[in-house]
Amino acid sequence: METHQFGGPWTVEKLDALRAYLVGYAQALKNQPFRRCYIDAFAGTGDRLVKRQETVSLMEIPELDVMTKGSARVALEIEPPFDR
């Protein structure tokens, strides 16, 4: 599977804002008679690879790859979940 290396601190802020919006959206519409579908035309694989600096004891590790959730994975975890 291809990994996506993109973004920066603004990407984390965007995903946090998306999560907050989707939680509110799901709660507000949970009792409505229609189905809720999530469409993200720019979602990619659902994960993103982030390079970050870590220091452990006295030894510095130059780069660690950390897999974080992209917008599609964030949407999949919303409660109540989307219908599709």
CSV table of C-alpha atoms in Angstrom, one decimal:
chain,number,residue,atom,x,y,z
A,1,MET,CA,0.0,0.0,0.0
A,2,GLU,CA,1.3,3.4,-0.9
A,3,THR,CA,2.0,5.8,2.0
A,4,HIS,CA,1.3,9.6,1.8
A,5,GLN,CA,4.0,11.9,3.2
A,6,PHE,CA,2.5,15.3,3.3
A,7,GLY,CA,1.3,18.1,5.5
A,8,GLY,CA,2.6,19.6,8.7
A,9,PRO,CA,1.2,21.2,11.9
A,10,TRP,CA,-1.6,22.7,9.9
A,11,THR,CA,-2.7,19.2,8.8
A,12,VAL,CA,-3.1,18.1,12.4
A,13,GLU,CA,-5.2,21.3,13.1
A,14,LYS,CA,-7.3,20.6,10.0
A,15,LEU,CA,-8.0,17.0,11.0
A,16,ASP,CA,-8.9,18.1,14.6
A,17,ALA,CA,-11.3,20.6,13.2
A,18,LEU,CA,-12.8,18.0,10.8
A,19,ARG,CA,-13.2,15.6,13.7
A,20,ALA,CA,-15.0,18.2,15.9
A,21,TYR,CA,-17.3,19.2,13.0
A,22,LEU,CA,-18.2,15.6,12.2
A,23,VAL,CA,-19.0,14.8,15.8
A,24,GLY,CA,-21.3,17.8,16.0
A,25,TYR,CA,-22.9,17.0,12.6
A,26,ALA,CA,-23.5,13.3,13.6
A,27,GLN,CA,-25.1,14.3,16.9
A,28,ALA,CA,-27.3,16.9,15.4
A,29,LEU,CA,-28.6,14.7,12.7
A,30,LYS,CA,-28.7,11.3,14.4
A,31,ASN,CA,-32.5,11.2,14.8
A,32,GLN,CA,-33.3,12.4,11.3
A,33,PRO,CA,-35.2,10.0,8.9
A,34,PHE,CA,-32.5,10.2,6.1
A,35,ARG,CA,-29.3,8.3,5.7
A,36,ARG,CA,-26.0,10.1,6.3
A,37,CYS,CA,-23.2,9.4,3.8
A,38,TYR,CA,-19.6,10.6,4.0
A,39,ILE,CA,-17.8,11.6,0.8
A,40,ASP,CA,-14.2,12.9,0.8
A,41,ALA,CA,-12.9,13.4,-2.7
A,42,PHE,CA,-9.4,14.0,-1.5
A,43,ALA,CA,-9.1,11.4,1.3
A,44,GLY,CA,-6.3,9.3,-0.2
A,45,THR,CA,-5.5,6.1,1.6
A,46,GLY,CA,-6.9,7.2,5.0
A,47,ASP,CA,-3.5,7.2,6.6
A,48,ARG,CA,-0.6,9.5,6.4
A,49,LEU,CA,3.1,9.0,7.2
A,50,VAL,CA,4.7,11.7,9.4
A,51,LYS,CA,8.4,12.2,10.0
A,52,ARG,CA,9.1,13.5,13.5
A,53,GLN,CA,12.1,14.1,15.7
A,54,GLU,CA,12.4,12.0,19.0
A,55,THR,CA,15.0,12.1,21.7
A,56,VAL,CA,15.5,9.0,23.8
A,57,SER,CA,17.8,9.1,26.8
A,58,LEU,CA,21.1,10.6,25.6
A,59,MET,CA,20.8,9.1,22.1
A,60,GLU,CA,19.1,11.1,19.4
A,61,ILE,CA,17.1,9.3,16.8
A,62,PRO,CA,17.1,11.4,13.6
A,63,GLU,CA,13.7,10.4,12.2
A,64,LEU,CA,10.9,8.1,13.1
A,65,ASP,CA,8.0,7.3,10.8
A,66,VAL,CA,4.7,7.6,12.5
A,67,MET,CA,1.5,6.5,10.8
A,68,THR,CA,-1.4,8.9,11.7
A,69,LYS,CA,-5.1,8.9,10.7
A,70,GLY,CA,-6.2,10.8,7.6
A,71,SER,CA,-9.6,12.3,7.1
A,72,ALA,CA,-11.2,9.1,5.9
A,73,ARG,CA,-10.2,7.2,9.1
A,74,VAL,CA,-11.3,10.1,11.3
A,75,ALA,CA,-14.7,10.0,9.6
A,76,LEU,CA,-15.0,6.2,10.1
A,77,GLU,CA,-14.6,6.6,13.9
A,78,ILE,CA,-17.4,9.1,14.4
A,79,GLU,CA,-20.2,8.1,16.6
A,80,PRO,CA,-23.0,7.6,15.7
A,81,PRO,CA,-21.4,6.3,12.5
A,82,PHE,CA,-22.3,7.4,8.9
A,83,ASP,CA,-24.6,5.0,7.1
A,84,ARG,CA,-22.3,4.9,4.1
